[in-house]
Amino acid sequence: MHLRSMLLAGATALTATGAAAECAFDNDTPVKMLSAGFEAWKSVTDAMAECGNFEAELDQEFRTKQPAAFAADPSLYHLGGVSNGTITPLLNQGTVRPLDALVEEYGQHLKPNQLIRVDGQIMAVGMMVNTQHLMYRKDIFDELGLDVPKTYDEVLEAARVIEESGVVEYPLGMTMKSGWNIGQDFNNMFIGYGGWFYDDEGMPTVNTEAGVSALETMKALTEYADPEVLVSDSTYVQQQFQQGMIAMANLWASRGGAMDNAEESQVVGDVYAAAAPRAVEGGPPATTLWWDGIVVARNITDAEAEAAFRVAMEGINTEMVQESNDEAIWLIDGYQPNRLAEGAIATATTQPAPPSYPSTSQMGLMHTALGNELPAFFTGKRSAEATLAAVEEAYITAAKEAGLLE
Amino acid sequence: MKFRTFAAFVAPSIVMMLIFIAFPLVTVFLNSFRITQPVVEQVEVETCTAGFLEQTCTTEIKTQPVLDAAGNQVTTTEWVGWLSYERVLGLAAMGEALAEGAWAGILNIDFWKALRFTLTFTLITLPLVIGLGLAIAIAVNNAARSLKGPVIFVSLLPFIITPVIGALSIRWLFYGDGIVTALLEQWLATDISVAANGWAIEFLMMFYRVWHVAPFAFVIFYAGLQTVNQDTLESAIIDGANRWERLKYVIVPHLMPLIIFVALIHLMDAYRAFEEVVGFSSQAYRITLQWLTYDLLTPDDAGNRAISRASASAMLTMVGIMILLIPLLRRTWRDHHGES
């Protein structure tokens, strides 16, 4: 991951020196940006680089660097790529600036949906949505006469049939790497069972029936997955898909483009996407909704902020979307949803709809506690109840130290 | 040497040690006894986020840090005594486990789980590193002159490779459908999942460490072998000592100070094991004390970091290393000052 992001950063740094090609204005103020390293960001930053004097750092470790880098005065970066999960520390520390005036002047073309507002003020400009949803091999499902599963009971049933047929090595791919990934997998399932993470006082509420059901369903699913699930992250599952080793997975919409990348994938055109399965009949799809977007640092001059914002607008305009249509579910005008976008759209428009991933301080602590404590359940060292009790205990300890609980 | 000259030569080193070792150590020590928290308030916030077609706005009570007039977080710092140590050691959970008589439950507490693995890791790799290092040194020493150069070069290679890259290359040989695993699967005609077994990961982590560090021991021992008194060796041969006896009664005693030196360095390094956890993604099965400190210090998505607990964990790691080193340091002390 490090290597890849360094290569990406290097590649963008090179393109940054290229001629100012299709930018509407000549940028003469140096602008720096820090964002995540996936394909959509590469397209966006490449488009920004056309304005000149622009340097982007695409780094999957951005989430640990961003808060400190933006808290510096002057800020080490002018622009930041964030999601609803990672904007929290920037809002908490007040290190990003309201964008109302800049949107008024340079962002008239933005759709209202793109303007992320906190208490009425525009704090970020969204560019894409993301969600974990069901991706499946349509050729295999057709061959075996299987319907696309709508609930996790149906997923298990389909997995059983696929396993018996022996067409792939493992019916399911799962992103359950210890840490953030396994925490997020639990979040999805827990929400699907109607659970919520903490109450109004900030006390944890995961050691519940919903929590136990979520863990049991996850455990049942692992029976059909690679036994090495506890080291497998999104990239690993993406590769399992590309190499034809798995038949379905609850995977990020932003990974869709990779399935049709002929240089890497042996299953071009075979992978389709559908709504994230439900955990219970009539419940929401067992997943969370995410957006990715751009923020502007507070600790820079107004002139720099203006230049940075104008560059950012060039990065997320219609031309960029037309060039990189399949790399994300864009919110930007001109986006044509393709075959792989259907899953995300179906997920987001299902009633009841899945919630957005909560951007709160408590959620950060809860996610860490889940990520560290859940593996013990899957390695068989602890029961579901004991594991969830340990999660709550770890959360309470961390929340007390962070000053969120008395 | 005149005191002024001595001071002039030593001063830069002392200043560096103060800045880069003593000062951070004092800070960590102090941080482990105090907790700095943001002052938070409960506010009702309306957040509008992007949906696929239109926005969804939610109003909820959020816990937010208070910002001062300049826009910086207001924080309070409180001295909390041993609280962070109690939290790192999981004393409350440990008490419960002991009360129930569930000894195994203690090993589910992060610190004790990490301590168990770190100690096993350190103490098992120690004799292997020394043994393997000595074996290579003796083999090279006895190799034909023309072979020495290439053999030394090859045996030093693992030591030159960047630690994380070394760990990753071994990971790639075994994890998933790695070459070695694929060969084993073909040979045994079964499905093997190395990374699904704690013990297998533990074995790989130790294998990597021995492979990586043995060349260091080899270099030291090889240098030591060049100073073995040839007369003593010859008289041992005349006395009828065989190879094994010469090794046991002449060479090893001669190398003893070096063996202790290598052991000291290895104990210090292995107890701070970290790159193995990252390289082999072993968090689900095995963690080390140093990784625990790192994990506490890493900010989560909301920017929270457990600095006080991380400091306590770092101090505990240091105490652990000192306890491990005591027997060896006492031996060195005795050797230098006689048995009195």
XYZ file of C-alpha atoms in Angstrom:
746
model
C 0.000 0.000 0.000
C 2.822 2.358 0.938
C 4.774 1.544 -2.164
C 1.770 1.987 -4.374
C 0.823 5.327 -2.896
C 4.409 6.523 -3.164
C 4.477 5.556 -6.815
C 1.172 7.314 -7.346
C 2.468 10.405 -5.576
C 5.582 10.306 -7.706
C 3.558 9.952 -10.873
C 1.330 12.895 -10.004
C 4.271 15.028 -8.993
C 5.651 14.411 -12.467
C 2.420 15.280 -14.222
C 2.232 18.411 -12.079
C 5.165 19.847 -14.010
C 3.422 19.213 -17.326
C 2.081 22.048 -19.408
C -1.097 23.793 -18.297
C -3.320 22.129 -20.824
C -7.080 22.283 -20.439
C -7.404 24.516 -17.409
C -9.681 27.522 -17.686
C -7.156 29.802 -15.979
C -3.415 30.014 -15.371
C -2.727 29.328 -11.731
C 0.324 31.153 -10.392
C -0.161 30.439 -6.674
C 1.468 27.190 -5.486
C -1.260 24.799 -4.309
C -0.658 21.530 -2.431
C -3.141 18.778 -1.727
C -3.240 15.663 0.450
C -5.785 12.951 -0.253
C -6.363 9.211 -0.298
C -4.663 7.239 -3.059
C -7.432 5.450 -4.942
C -8.082 5.835 -8.681
C -10.766 8.534 -8.467
C -8.383 10.846 -6.616
C -5.723 10.217 -9.208
C -8.074 11.354 -11.987
C -9.166 14.415 -10.024
C -5.665 15.522 -9.079
C -4.411 14.922 -12.617
C -7.121 17.272 -13.867
C -6.162 19.863 -11.231
C -2.509 19.623 -12.247
C -3.434 21.009 -15.658
C -3.766 24.449 -14.038
C -0.071 24.461 -13.138
C 1.699 25.110 -9.813
C -0.167 22.214 -8.294
C 1.257 19.343 -6.302
C -0.730 16.404 -4.968
C 0.210 13.795 -2.412
C -1.914 10.671 -2.761
C -1.353 8.586 0.315
C -3.493 5.843 1.844
C -2.127 6.941 5.229
C -3.585 10.407 4.684
C -6.017 9.954 7.556
C -3.222 9.923 10.122
C -1.332 12.828 8.520
C -4.157 15.193 7.681
C -5.234 16.456 11.135
C -1.703 17.463 12.175
C -0.781 18.855 8.737
C -3.884 21.055 8.632
C -3.435 22.184 12.248
C -0.026 23.681 11.371
C 0.073 27.427 10.729
C 0.443 27.956 7.830
C -1.197 24.675 6.926
C 1.095 22.220 5.096
C -1.579 21.663 2.455
C -4.137 23.986 0.903
C -6.583 21.314 -0.166
C -7.560 18.063 1.468
C -9.392 15.041 0.141
C -11.731 13.757 2.828
C -14.682 11.445 3.318
C -17.482 11.634 5.863
C -15.352 9.409 8.077
C -12.159 11.452 7.928
C -13.540 15.014 7.972
C -14.328 14.690 11.700
C -10.937 15.720 13.151
C -10.718 18.680 10.747
C -14.144 19.946 11.815
C -13.379 19.276 15.485
C -10.127 21.228 15.360
C -11.629 23.926 13.180
C -8.836 23.613 10.619
C -11.001 23.812 7.470
C -12.714 26.986 6.289
C -16.341 27.614 5.313
C -16.656 27.778 1.531
C -19.905 29.749 1.058
C -18.277 32.837 -0.476
C -16.031 30.802 -2.780
C -18.920 28.630 -3.928
C -20.899 31.799 -4.582
C -18.148 33.132 -6.835
C -16.595 30.086 -8.498
C -18.911 27.161 -7.772
C -22.216 28.128 -9.360
C -22.159 24.974 -11.474
C -22.075 22.706 -8.410
C -25.224 20.752 -7.633
C -26.851 21.440 -4.242
C -26.261 17.774 -3.449
C -22.496 18.344 -3.611
C -22.447 21.058 -0.955
C -21.743 19.389 2.374
C -23.182 21.647 5.051
C -22.583 21.752 8.773
C -24.986 24.056 10.574
C -25.809 25.771 7.301
C -22.215 26.526 6.312
C -20.618 24.762 3.357
C -17.582 22.943 4.769
C -16.740 20.583 1.889
C -17.581 19.982 -1.750
C -18.568 16.387 -2.446
C -17.449 14.732 -5.675
C -18.455 11.082 -5.386
C -20.416 8.666 -3.268
C -19.180 5.320 -2.138
C -20.706 2.350 -0.398
C -20.011 -1.299 0.191
C -22.444 -3.369 -1.822
C -22.818 -6.795 -3.377
C -20.547 -7.473 -6.323
C -21.032 -10.824 -7.993
C -19.957 -12.868 -11.011
C -23.034 -12.776 -13.247
C -21.686 -15.585 -15.467
C -21.471 -17.952 -12.490
C -24.876 -16.977 -11.112
C -26.468 -17.466 -14.569
C -24.749 -20.795 -15.102
C -25.964 -22.125 -11.770
C -29.407 -20.553 -12.170
C -29.050 -18.494 -8.992
C -30.975 -15.306 -8.247
C -29.062 -12.299 -6.979
C -29.302 -12.548 -3.173
C -31.214 -9.785 -1.406
C -30.641 -10.918 2.169
C -27.737 -12.544 3.947
C -29.755 -15.776 4.300
C -29.898 -15.857 0.519
C -26.174 -15.032 0.325
C -25.428 -18.066 2.504
C -27.707 -20.250 0.384
C -26.091 -19.058 -2.864
C -22.640 -19.567 -1.339
C -23.552 -23.154 -0.479
C -24.654 -23.875 -4.058
C -21.532 -22.241 -5.511
C -19.288 -24.181 -3.160
C -20.899 -27.458 -4.189
C -20.464 -26.613 -7.870
C -16.750 -25.994 -7.292
C -16.455 -23.358 -10.050
C -14.415 -20.991 -7.883
C -11.971 -21.536 -5.067
C -14.110 -19.685 -2.500
C -17.718 -18.520 -3.011
C -17.206 -15.366 -0.907
C -14.614 -12.655 -0.524
C -14.564 -10.752 2.780
C -12.711 -7.605 3.830
C -12.012 -8.651 7.389
C -8.406 -7.629 7.949
C -7.827 -6.995 11.633
C -8.251 -3.303 12.416
C -10.275 -0.807 10.411
C -11.596 -3.331 7.864
C -13.084 -5.876 10.259
C -14.544 -3.004 12.285
C -16.263 -1.666 9.184
C -17.563 -5.122 8.236
C -19.160 -5.373 11.661
C -20.581 -1.830 11.380
C -22.401 -2.801 8.190
C -23.918 -5.961 9.588
C -24.731 -4.400 12.973
C -26.630 -1.564 11.282
C -28.388 -4.151 9.127
C -29.691 -5.790 12.304
C -30.971 -2.442 13.510
C -28.194 -1.749 15.994
C -26.578 1.609 16.819
C -23.189 2.144 18.369
C -23.729 4.455 21.340
C -26.569 6.229 23.100
C -27.171 9.952 23.654
C -24.800 9.964 26.633
C -22.082 8.375 24.520
C -22.263 5.032 26.339
C -21.628 2.008 24.080
C -24.580 -0.100 22.950
C -22.991 -2.871 20.884
C -23.309 -5.725 23.374
C -26.879 -6.325 22.282
C -28.904 -8.877 20.386
C -28.090 -7.023 17.146
C -24.379 -7.214 17.949
C -24.462 -10.942 18.635
C -26.540 -11.600 15.493
C -24.099 -9.544 13.417
C -21.118 -11.545 14.695
C -22.893 -14.858 14.155
C -23.832 -13.985 10.572
C -20.262 -12.852 9.867
C -18.955 -16.105 11.304
C -21.366 -18.109 9.135
C -20.155 -16.197 6.067
C -16.485 -16.867 6.827
C -17.185 -20.595 6.358
C -17.444 -19.862 2.635
C -14.484 -17.489 2.433
C -10.722 -17.874 2.246
C -9.574 -19.037 5.733
C -7.087 -16.150 5.647
C -9.891 -13.540 5.942
C -8.291 -11.891 8.960
C -5.461 -10.568 6.780
C -7.582 -9.715 3.741
C -8.388 -6.075 2.957
C -10.297 -4.434 0.080
C -7.331 -4.648 -2.297
C -6.930 -8.351 -1.570
C -10.628 -9.042 -2.240
C -10.441 -6.947 -5.404
C -7.550 -9.131 -6.585
C -9.456 -12.304 -5.678
C -12.241 -11.058 -7.946
C -9.835 -10.096 -10.723
C -8.157 -13.506 -10.616
C -11.487 -15.355 -10.707
C -11.049 -16.874 -7.260
C -14.332 -15.695 -5.720
C -17.930 -15.371 -6.912
C -19.239 -12.534 -4.714
C -18.288 -10.022 -2.047
C -19.629 -6.996 -0.216
C -17.100 -4.580 -1.672
C -16.587 -0.845 -2.168
C -18.231 0.706 -5.235
C -14.937 2.542 -5.878
C -13.345 -0.838 -6.623
C -15.731 -1.411 -9.536
C -13.473 0.155 -12.167
C -10.715 -2.347 -11.372
C -12.965 -5.286 -12.344
C -13.049 -4.094 -15.940
C -9.380 -3.113 -16.100
C -8.146 -5.540 -18.770
C -4.526 -5.143 -17.656
C -5.250 -6.633 -14.235
C -8.533 -8.464 -14.481
C -9.365 -11.878 -15.958
C -13.102 -11.312 -15.466
C -13.705 -8.166 -17.541
C -17.445 -7.686 -18.048
C -18.418 -10.577 -15.772
C -18.711 -8.713 -12.476
C -22.038 -7.003 -11.758
C -23.177 -5.007 -8.762
C -26.415 -5.122 -6.772
C -27.728 -3.512 -3.605
C -26.010 -4.504 -0.380
C -27.921 -7.475 1.056
C -30.232 -6.930 4.015
C -29.562 -8.619 7.314
C -33.273 -8.839 8.169
C -36.387 -8.691 5.964
C -37.642 -5.145 5.702
C -34.510 -3.675 7.274
C -32.027 -1.351 5.566
C -29.242 -2.787 3.400
C -26.435 -3.849 5.741
C -23.997 -1.114 4.793
C -23.179 2.580 5.238
C -23.146 5.453 2.752
C -20.014 7.512 2.206
C -19.070 10.575 0.244
C -15.646 11.793 -0.777
C -14.946 15.463 -1.322
C -12.608 18.384 -1.006
C -11.938 20.762 1.889
C -9.884 23.970 1.991
C -7.527 24.645 4.903
C -8.229 27.479 7.352
C -4.602 28.378 8.084
C -3.765 29.822 4.648
C -4.241 33.295 3.168
C -7.531 34.208 1.486
C -5.710 34.590 -1.837
C -4.291 31.095 -1.538
C -7.691 29.735 -0.587
C -9.217 31.352 -3.656
C -6.570 29.907 -5.989
C -6.850 26.504 -4.312
C -10.613 26.480 -4.663
C -10.456 27.442 -8.339
C -7.931 24.663 -8.985
C -10.172 22.233 -7.110
C -13.146 23.215 -9.274
C -11.094 22.359 -12.368
C -10.418 18.926 -10.854
C -14.072 18.077 -10.323
C -15.614 19.408 -13.503
C -17.543 17.715 -16.279
C -14.504 17.159 -18.543
C -12.784 15.143 -15.819
C -15.914 13.021 -15.344
C -16.216 12.379 -19.063
C -12.623 11.162 -19.133
C -12.863 8.989 -16.007
C -16.542 8.079 -15.942
C -16.127 4.516 -14.674
C -13.775 5.191 -11.801
C -16.357 6.270 -9.249
C -20.018 7.049 -8.657
C -19.540 10.754 -9.381
C -21.892 13.434 -8.071
C -20.715 15.755 -10.812
C -22.744 16.856 -13.832
C -22.123 14.713 -16.899
C -21.776 11.409 -15.062
C -23.253 8.409 -16.885
C -23.908 5.523 -14.459
C -22.493 2.311 -15.918
C -23.271 -1.338 -15.244
C -21.189 -1.391 -12.042
C -22.835 1.749 -10.643
C -26.227 0.037 -10.461
C -25.380 -1.576 -7.128
C -24.536 1.681 -5.394
C -27.621 3.394 -6.793
C -29.838 0.485 -5.731
C -28.256 0.563 -2.256
C -28.715 4.298 -1.789
C -32.303 4.345 -3.035
C -33.580 1.306 -1.094
C -36.213 2.061 1.530
C -35.400 2.157 4.364
C -32.047 3.572 3.239
C -28.788 2.707 4.972
C -27.382 5.523 7.147
C -24.330 7.618 6.353
C -21.233 6.551 8.257
C -21.422 8.765 11.358
C -18.727 11.430 11.550
C -18.392 11.736 15.307
C -15.544 11.454 17.788
C -17.314 8.547 19.472
C -17.474 6.611 16.227
C -13.689 6.908 15.770
C -13.136 5.343 19.191
C -15.789 2.681 18.615
C -14.308 1.736 15.241
C -10.861 1.280 16.790
C -12.244 -0.774 19.686
C -14.135 -3.020 17.269
C -11.121 -3.399 14.982
C -8.867 -4.502 17.822
C -11.231 -6.704 19.827
C -13.328 -8.536 17.196
C -10.574 -10.818 15.795
C -10.536 -12.792 19.070
C -14.085 -13.961 18.267
C -13.120 -15.166 14.808
C -10.001 -16.970 16.023
C -12.237 -18.783 18.505
C -10.621 -17.303 21.595
C -13.792 -15.662 22.914
C -17.570 -15.978 22.715
C -19.637 -13.338 20.911
C -20.928 -11.861 24.194
C -17.481 -11.766 25.808
C -16.049 -10.130 22.671
C -18.703 -7.434 22.584
C -18.261 -6.849 26.318
C -14.534 -6.372 25.657
C -15.350 -3.925 22.839
C -17.508 -1.867 25.192
C -14.819 -1.931 27.850
C -12.126 -0.820 25.388
C -14.423 1.927 24.105
C -15.188 3.217 27.605
C -11.500 3.304 28.537
C -10.641 5.218 25.360
C -13.608 7.571 25.688
C -12.632 8.431 29.266
C -9.080 9.190 28.182
C -10.364 11.303 25.261
C -12.602 13.247 27.640
C -15.853 12.114 25.979
C -17.084 10.222 29.032
C -16.802 11.131 32.690
C 43.878 14.236 27.585
C 43.162 17.704 28.812
C 39.682 18.169 30.197
C 38.927 20.930 27.673
C 39.841 18.716 24.727
C 37.863 15.848 26.188
C 34.825 18.079 26.707
C 35.044 19.490 23.193
C 34.993 15.988 21.711
C 32.249 14.635 23.945
C 29.963 17.668 24.051
C 28.246 17.195 20.660
C 27.401 13.604 21.519
C 26.051 14.585 24.931
C 23.926 17.370 23.446
C 22.493 14.966 20.867
C 21.742 12.390 23.545
C 20.008 15.012 25.663
C 17.876 16.257 22.768
C 17.017 12.954 21.135
C 17.009 10.526 24.052
C 16.851 12.165 27.469
C 14.310 14.867 26.684
C 11.811 12.603 24.862
C 12.209 10.016 27.617
C 11.338 12.560 30.297
C 8.359 13.765 28.245
C 7.090 10.227 27.772
C 7.577 9.557 31.463
C 5.573 12.670 32.394
C 2.885 11.991 29.775
C 2.282 8.555 31.225
C 1.129 10.192 34.467
C -1.053 12.910 32.985
C -3.924 13.096 30.536
C -4.544 16.015 28.212
C -8.140 16.215 27.044
C -10.053 18.640 24.882
C -12.868 20.428 26.658
C -16.026 19.157 24.980
C -19.566 20.410 24.765
C -22.805 18.869 23.564
C -24.261 20.816 20.657
C -27.091 20.252 18.283
C -25.663 20.169 14.764
C -27.451 19.953 11.469
C -25.341 18.063 8.938
C -26.280 17.810 5.272
C -24.393 15.099 3.421
C -24.426 13.984 -0.179
C -26.842 11.224 -1.045
C -26.891 9.715 -4.502
C -29.623 11.958 -5.880
C -30.315 14.446 -3.156
C -28.957 15.461 0.178
C -29.929 13.964 3.472
C -29.897 16.370 6.384
C -29.834 15.110 9.941
C -29.946 17.048 13.172
C -28.273 15.355 16.085
C -26.592 16.060 19.368
C -22.854 15.947 18.816
C -20.016 16.018 21.295
C -17.573 18.603 19.987
C -14.400 20.160 21.321
C -14.706 23.790 22.398
C -12.624 26.202 20.293
C -11.172 29.415 21.695
C -11.324 32.833 20.022
C -8.296 32.029 17.844
C -9.970 28.832 16.688
C -7.760 26.435 18.651
C -8.957 23.581 20.808
C -9.253 24.297 24.516
C -7.594 21.512 26.471
C -7.142 20.580 30.107
C -4.270 18.572 31.560
C -4.713 16.514 34.658
C -2.258 14.457 36.698
C -3.792 11.021 37.045
C -1.159 8.978 38.889
C -0.982 5.355 37.818
C -4.343 5.415 35.995
C -2.905 4.984 32.499
C -0.725 2.104 33.694
C -3.784 0.435 35.221
C -5.595 0.839 31.905
C -2.718 -0.527 29.819
C -2.258 -3.489 32.153
C -6.028 -4.070 32.095
C -6.030 -4.522 35.862
C -9.842 -4.416 36.104
C -10.330 -7.110 33.450
C -7.481 -9.081 34.974
C -9.132 -8.993 38.399
C -12.335 -10.332 36.879
C -10.527 -13.106 35.044
C -8.645 -14.117 38.198
C -11.802 -14.046 40.313
C -13.444 -16.428 37.879
C -10.330 -18.558 37.793
C -10.168 -18.091 34.019
C -6.415 -17.861 33.590
C -6.668 -18.058 29.819
C -8.868 -14.946 29.907
C -5.827 -12.875 30.901
C -4.254 -13.642 27.539
C -7.181 -11.871 25.853
C -6.092 -8.580 27.422
C -3.947 -6.717 24.904
C -0.966 -6.064 27.157
C -0.652 -9.613 28.471
C -1.273 -11.074 25.031
C 1.518 -8.873 23.669
C 3.838 -9.687 26.590
C 3.298 -13.422 26.148
C 4.221 -13.276 22.475
C 7.063 -10.776 22.849
C 8.742 -12.911 25.534
C 8.365 -16.160 23.596
C 9.613 -14.441 20.479
C 12.649 -12.934 22.211
C 13.694 -15.997 24.177
C 13.242 -18.529 21.360
C 15.046 -16.483 18.715
C 17.980 -15.689 21.049
C 19.680 -19.132 21.087
C 18.825 -19.652 17.405
C 20.488 -16.390 16.370
C 23.608 -17.110 18.423
C 23.791 -20.738 17.299
C 23.237 -19.992 13.633
C 25.596 -16.986 13.691
C 28.325 -19.122 15.286
C 27.755 -21.959 12.831
C 28.073 -19.672 9.806
C 31.170 -18.007 11.297
C 32.888 -21.328 11.857
C 31.862 -22.608 8.432
C 33.226 -19.482 6.729
C 36.387 -19.592 8.809
C 37.053 -23.131 7.643
C 36.046 -22.530 4.025
C 38.689 -22.450 1.284
C 40.184 -18.993 0.758
C 38.656 -18.662 -2.711
C 35.149 -19.342 -1.384
C 35.287 -16.978 1.596
C 34.392 -13.795 -0.247
C 31.242 -15.075 -1.978
C 30.095 -16.977 1.148
C 30.448 -13.854 3.315
C 28.560 -11.802 0.739
C 25.665 -14.250 0.524
C 25.376 -14.681 4.280
C 25.295 -10.920 4.832
C 22.462 -10.319 2.336
C 19.505 -10.794 4.727
C 21.059 -8.217 7.069
C 21.264 -5.605 4.318
C 17.623 -5.858 3.245
C 15.264 -3.272 4.759
C 13.453 -5.067 7.611
C 9.866 -4.513 6.394
C 10.759 -5.557 2.843
C 12.418 -8.700 4.195
C 9.295 -9.539 6.196
C 7.058 -8.852 3.193
C 9.107 -11.086 0.910
C 8.734 -13.993 3.321
C 5.024 -13.165 3.673
C 4.605 -13.328 -0.103
C 6.258 -16.751 -0.182
C 3.720 -18.187 2.254
C 0.487 -16.155 2.388
C -2.440 -16.821 0.075
C -1.164 -18.775 -2.902
C 2.477 -17.915 -2.259
C 5.060 -19.998 -4.092
C 6.032 -22.117 -1.112
C 2.418 -22.672 -0.068
C 1.436 -23.563 -3.633
C 4.281 -26.095 -3.839
C 3.340 -27.600 -0.471
C -0.302 -27.798 -1.558
C 0.688 -29.641 -4.716
C 2.994 -31.975 -2.870
C 0.604 -32.787 -0.015
C -2.541 -32.472 -2.165
C -4.378 -30.449 0.515
C -5.483 -26.862 0.942
C -3.097 -24.917 3.166
C -3.905 -21.504 4.640
C -0.821 -20.316 6.453
C -2.274 -16.982 7.599
C -5.300 -18.656 9.181
C -3.193 -20.188 11.942
C -1.715 -18.200 14.810
C 1.074 -20.710 15.366
C 2.088 -20.687 11.702
C 2.292 -16.888 11.675
C 4.242 -16.993 14.948
C 6.667 -19.467 13.396
C 7.131 -17.322 10.278
C 7.753 -14.217 12.401
C 10.490 -16.006 14.333
C 11.946 -17.530 11.189
C 12.151 -14.082 9.636
C 13.852 -12.579 12.692
C 16.495 -15.333 12.865
C 17.112 -15.093 9.112
C 17.462 -11.333 9.361
C 19.668 -11.080 12.467
C 21.908 -14.141 12.223
C 24.304 -12.362 9.797
C 24.946 -9.718 12.444
C 25.938 -12.397 14.936
C 28.032 -14.022 12.195
C 30.028 -10.848 11.494
C 30.836 -10.359 15.157
C 31.769 -14.009 15.762
C 33.801 -14.186 12.580
C 35.872 -11.214 13.719
C 36.292 -12.913 17.093
C 37.453 -16.146 15.466
C 40.379 -14.310 13.868
C 41.797 -13.621 17.341
C 41.637 -17.181 18.694
C 45.069 -18.116 19.963
C 46.448 -20.612 17.404
C 48.985 -22.020 19.923
C 46.208 -22.982 22.302
C 44.315 -24.616 19.447
C 47.400 -26.561 18.366
C 48.160 -27.751 21.868
C 44.532 -28.839 22.177
C 44.983 -30.883 18.997
C 48.164 -32.447 20.377
C 46.292 -33.259 23.578
C 43.879 -35.222 21.397
C 40.917 -32.848 21.475
C 38.488 -33.446 18.627
C 36.642 -30.687 16.748
C 33.760 -30.570 19.203
C 36.060 -30.419 22.220
C 38.128 -27.647 20.660
C 34.929 -25.686 20.037
C 33.624 -26.262 23.541
C 36.826 -25.704 25.559
C 38.797 -23.231 23.449
C 36.711 -21.309 20.946
C 33.467 -20.687 22.829
C 35.179 -19.518 26.064
C 37.292 -17.182 23.951
C 34.177 -15.799 22.220
C 32.128 -15.539 25.439
C 32.323 -11.731 25.771
C 31.148 -11.426 22.146
C 28.335 -13.924 22.700
C 27.147 -11.837 25.634
C 27.386 -8.701 23.527
C 25.294 -10.245 20.721
C 22.802 -11.562 23.283
C 22.448 -8.087 24.827
C 21.821 -6.434 21.472
C 19.415 -9.151 20.392
C 17.387 -9.029 23.612
C 17.001 -5.267 23.255
C 16.012 -5.485 19.591
C 13.725 -8.499 19.779
C 11.797 -7.159 22.763
C 11.019 -4.107 20.648
C 9.788 -6.273 17.747
C 7.458 -4.289 15.521
C 8.083 -4.769 11.815
C 7.075 -8.451 12.026
C 3.547 -7.454 13.056
C 3.265 -4.978 10.186
C 4.965 -7.179 7.614
C 2.921 -10.283 8.413
C -0.317 -8.413 9.325
C -0.426 -10.600 12.401
C -2.586 -8.289 14.570
C -5.504 -10.724 14.632
C -3.323 -13.454 16.091
C -0.130 -12.036 17.555
C 0.851 -8.555 18.713
C 4.022 -7.206 20.312
C 4.430 -4.606 23.046
C 5.965 -2.100 20.664
C 3.044 -2.541 18.267
C 0.636 -1.932 21.150
C 2.318 1.413 21.828
C 2.146 2.297 18.152
C -1.527 1.331 17.929
C -2.412 3.511 20.923
C -0.533 6.418 19.388
C -2.098 6.133 15.924
C -4.991 8.581 15.542
C -8.335 7.067 14.556
C -10.570 8.570 11.867
C -11.933 11.085 14.346
C -8.420 12.169 15.336
C -8.380 10.635 18.840
C -5.037 9.383 20.129
C -4.396 7.667 23.454
C -1.146 9.501 24.200
C -1.144 8.843 27.927
C -1.711 5.112 27.558
C 0.841 4.948 24.739
C 3.391 6.607 27.037
C 2.609 4.180 29.845
C 2.956 1.276 27.435
C 6.318 2.625 26.204
C 7.590 2.976 29.778
C 6.499 -0.585 30.547
C 8.383 -1.812 27.470
C 11.519 -0.067 28.707
C 11.152 -1.604 32.151
C 10.723 -5.010 30.489
C 13.953 -4.648 28.524
C 15.830 -3.656 31.671
C 14.571 -6.709 33.553
C 15.656 -8.952 30.673
C 19.117 -7.400 30.541
C 19.870 -7.600 34.260
C 21.311 -11.169 34.296
C 23.642 -10.447 31.379
C 24.737 -7.079 32.721
C 25.472 -8.627 36.116
C 27.627 -11.253 34.445
C 29.577 -8.618 32.525
C 30.009 -6.624 35.708
C 31.378 -9.676 37.529
C 33.793 -10.440 34.686
C 35.178 -6.948 34.865
C 35.351 -6.607 38.605
C 36.199 -10.110 39.747
C 34.131 -12.375 41.971
C 34.550 -10.444 45.204
